[in-house]
CSV table of C-alpha atoms in Angstrom, one decimal:
chain,number,residue,atom,x,y,z
A,1,MET,CA,115.2,125.1,88.1
A,2,ASN,CA,115.7,125.7,91.9
A,3,LYS,CA,113.0,125.7,94.5
A,4,SER,CA,112.3,129.5,94.3
A,5,MET,CA,112.0,129.5,90.5
A,6,ALA,CA,109.8,126.4,90.1
A,7,GLY,CA,107.7,126.7,93.2
A,8,GLU,CA,107.8,124.4,96.1
A,9,ARG,CA,105.0,122.2,94.8
A,10,ASP,CA,106.4,121.8,91.2
A,11,TYR,CA,107.3,118.3,89.9
A,12,SER,CA,111.0,119.4,89.0
A,13,ASN,CA,111.6,119.5,92.7
A,14,CYS,CA,110.9,115.7,93.2
A,15,SER,CA,114.4,114.6,92.6
A,16,ILE,CA,115.4,117.0,95.4
A,17,TYR,CA,112.6,116.0,97.7
A,18,MET,CA,113.6,112.2,97.2
A,19,SER,CA,117.1,113.0,98.1
A,20,MET,CA,115.8,114.6,101.2
A,21,VAL,CA,113.6,111.3,101.8
A,22,ASN,CA,116.8,109.2,101.7
A,23,VAL,CA,118.6,111.5,104.2
A,24,TYR,CA,115.4,111.6,106.4
A,25,LEU,CA,115.2,107.7,106.4
A,26,LYS,CA,118.9,107.3,107.2
A,27,LYS,CA,118.4,109.7,110.1
A,28,ARG,CA,115.3,107.8,111.2
A,29,MET,CA,113.2,111.0,110.7
A,30,TYR,CA,110.2,109.1,109.4
A,31,LYS,CA,107.5,111.7,109.8
A,32,GLU,CA,109.6,114.0,107.6
A,33,ALA,CA,110.2,111.4,105.1
A,34,LYS,CA,106.5,110.6,104.9
A,35,GLU,CA,105.5,114.2,104.5
A,36,LYS,CA,107.9,114.7,101.6
A,37,LEU,CA,106.8,111.3,100.0
A,38,LEU,CA,103.3,112.4,100.2
A,39,VAL,CA,104.1,115.6,98.3
A,40,VAL,CA,106.2,113.7,95.7
A,41,TRP,CA,103.2,111.2,95.2
A,42,GLU,CA,100.9,113.9,94.7
A,43,LEU,CA,103.1,115.7,92.2
A,44,THR,CA,104.0,112.5,90.3
A,45,GLU,CA,100.4,111.5,90.0
A,46,GLU,CA,99.5,115.0,88.5
A,47,LYS,CA,102.3,114.7,85.9
A,48,TYR,CA,102.0,110.9,85.1
A,49,GLY,CA,98.5,109.8,86.4
A,50,LEU,CA,97.6,107.3,88.9
A,51,LYS,CA,98.4,104.1,86.8
A,52,SER,CA,102.1,104.9,86.0
A,53,LEU,CA,105.2,103.1,87.0
A,54,GLU,CA,106.5,106.4,88.3
A,55,THR,CA,103.6,107.0,90.6
A,56,VAL,CA,103.7,103.3,91.9
A,57,ALA,CA,107.2,103.6,92.6
A,58,VAL,CA,106.5,106.5,95.0
A,59,LEU,CA,103.7,104.6,96.4
A,60,GLU,CA,106.1,101.7,97.3
A,61,ASP,CA,108.5,104.2,98.9
A,62,LEU,CA,105.7,105.4,100.9
A,63,ALA,CA,104.8,101.9,102.1
A,64,GLU,CA,108.3,101.3,103.2
A,65,ALA,CA,108.6,104.5,105.1
A,66,TYR,CA,105.4,103.8,107.0
A,67,TYR,CA,106.6,100.2,107.7
A,68,LYS,CA,110.1,101.5,109.0
A,69,ASP,CA,108.2,103.9,111.2
A,70,ASP,CA,106.4,100.8,112.7
A,71,GLN,CA,103.1,102.0,111.2
A,72,PHE,CA,102.3,98.5,109.9
A,73,GLU,CA,98.6,98.9,108.9
A,74,GLU,CA,99.4,102.0,107.0
A,75,ALA,CA,102.3,100.2,105.2
A,76,ILE,CA,100.2,97.3,104.4
A,77,GLU,CA,97.4,99.5,102.9
A,78,TYR,CA,99.9,101.3,100.7
A,79,GLN,CA,101.4,98.1,99.7
A,80,LYS,CA,98.1,96.6,98.7
A,81,ARG,CA,97.6,99.7,96.4
A,82,VAL,CA,101.0,99.1,94.9
A,83,VAL,CA,100.0,95.6,94.1
A,84,LYS,CA,96.5,96.6,92.8
A,85,THR,CA,97.9,99.5,90.6
A,86,TYR,CA,100.6,97.3,89.1
A,87,LYS,CA,98.0,94.7,88.1
A,88,GLU,CA,96.0,97.6,86.4
A,89,ILE,CA,98.9,98.9,84.3
A,90,GLU,CA,98.8,97.4,80.9
A,91,GLU,CA,101.9,95.5,79.7
A,92,VAL,CA,103.6,95.8,83.2
A,93,ASP,CA,106.4,93.3,83.8
A,94,PRO,CA,104.8,90.5,85.9
A,95,ASN,CA,108.1,90.5,88.0
A,96,LEU,CA,107.0,93.8,89.5
A,97,VAL,CA,103.7,92.4,90.5
A,98,GLU,CA,105.5,89.5,92.0
A,99,GLN,CA,108.0,91.6,93.9
A,100,ALA,CA,105.3,93.9,95.2
A,101,SER,CA,103.1,90.8,96.2
A,102,ALA,CA,106.2,89.3,97.8
A,103,ARG,CA,106.7,92.5,99.9
A,104,LEU,CA,103.1,92.5,100.9
A,105,TYR,CA,103.3,89.0,102.0
A,106,GLU,CA,106.4,89.8,104.1
A,107,MET,CA,104.5,92.8,105.7
A,108,TYR,CA,101.5,90.4,106.7
A,109,GLU,CA,103.8,87.8,108.0
A,110,SER,CA,105.7,90.3,110.2
A,111,THR,CA,102.5,91.4,111.7
A,112,GLU,CA,101.2,87.9,112.3
A,113,ARG,CA,98.4,88.2,109.7
A,114,LEU,CA,99.1,84.8,108.4
A,115,SER,CA,95.9,84.1,106.6
A,116,GLU,CA,96.4,87.1,104.6
A,117,ALA,CA,99.9,86.2,104.0
A,118,ILE,CA,99.0,82.8,102.6
A,119,GLU,CA,96.3,84.5,100.3
A,120,ILE,CA,99.0,86.6,98.8
A,121,LEU,CA,101.3,83.7,98.1
A,122,LYS,CA,98.4,81.9,96.3
A,123,SER,CA,97.9,85.0,94.0
A,124,VAL,CA,101.6,85.0,93.0
A,125,ARG,CA,102.0,83.8,89.3
A,126,ILE,CA,104.1,80.7,90.2
A,127,PHE,CA,101.0,79.2,92.2
A,128,ASN,CA,98.6,80.2,89.4
A,129,ASN,CA,100.5,78.1,86.8
A,130,GLU,CA,99.8,74.9,88.5
């Protein structure tokens, strides 16, 4: 189903939008990438719900797009939502939580928010097992 048949704000267009996002990111067209990602996020949330792996994956992409656009505070806020949502999903692979937490740590560290970076490290499973 193409864009004109499904309607621009139809979930079936998300794969096309994600392809566009990839091109925009390669061309450093961050504003356009973020705009499409916001649409994909909304459509994915409508289809799968807020606490789904599909929706969280789009949130991760959104965090990365903001980070690449040097909008670090927005990137951190989205990444915090990623970590929180992964923790709320039943039977989620703990590695996903750890990877998302590690990325949040990197974002904090790169912005010199070292106290927050340390707190993230403490929350990772490896430290909780001691």
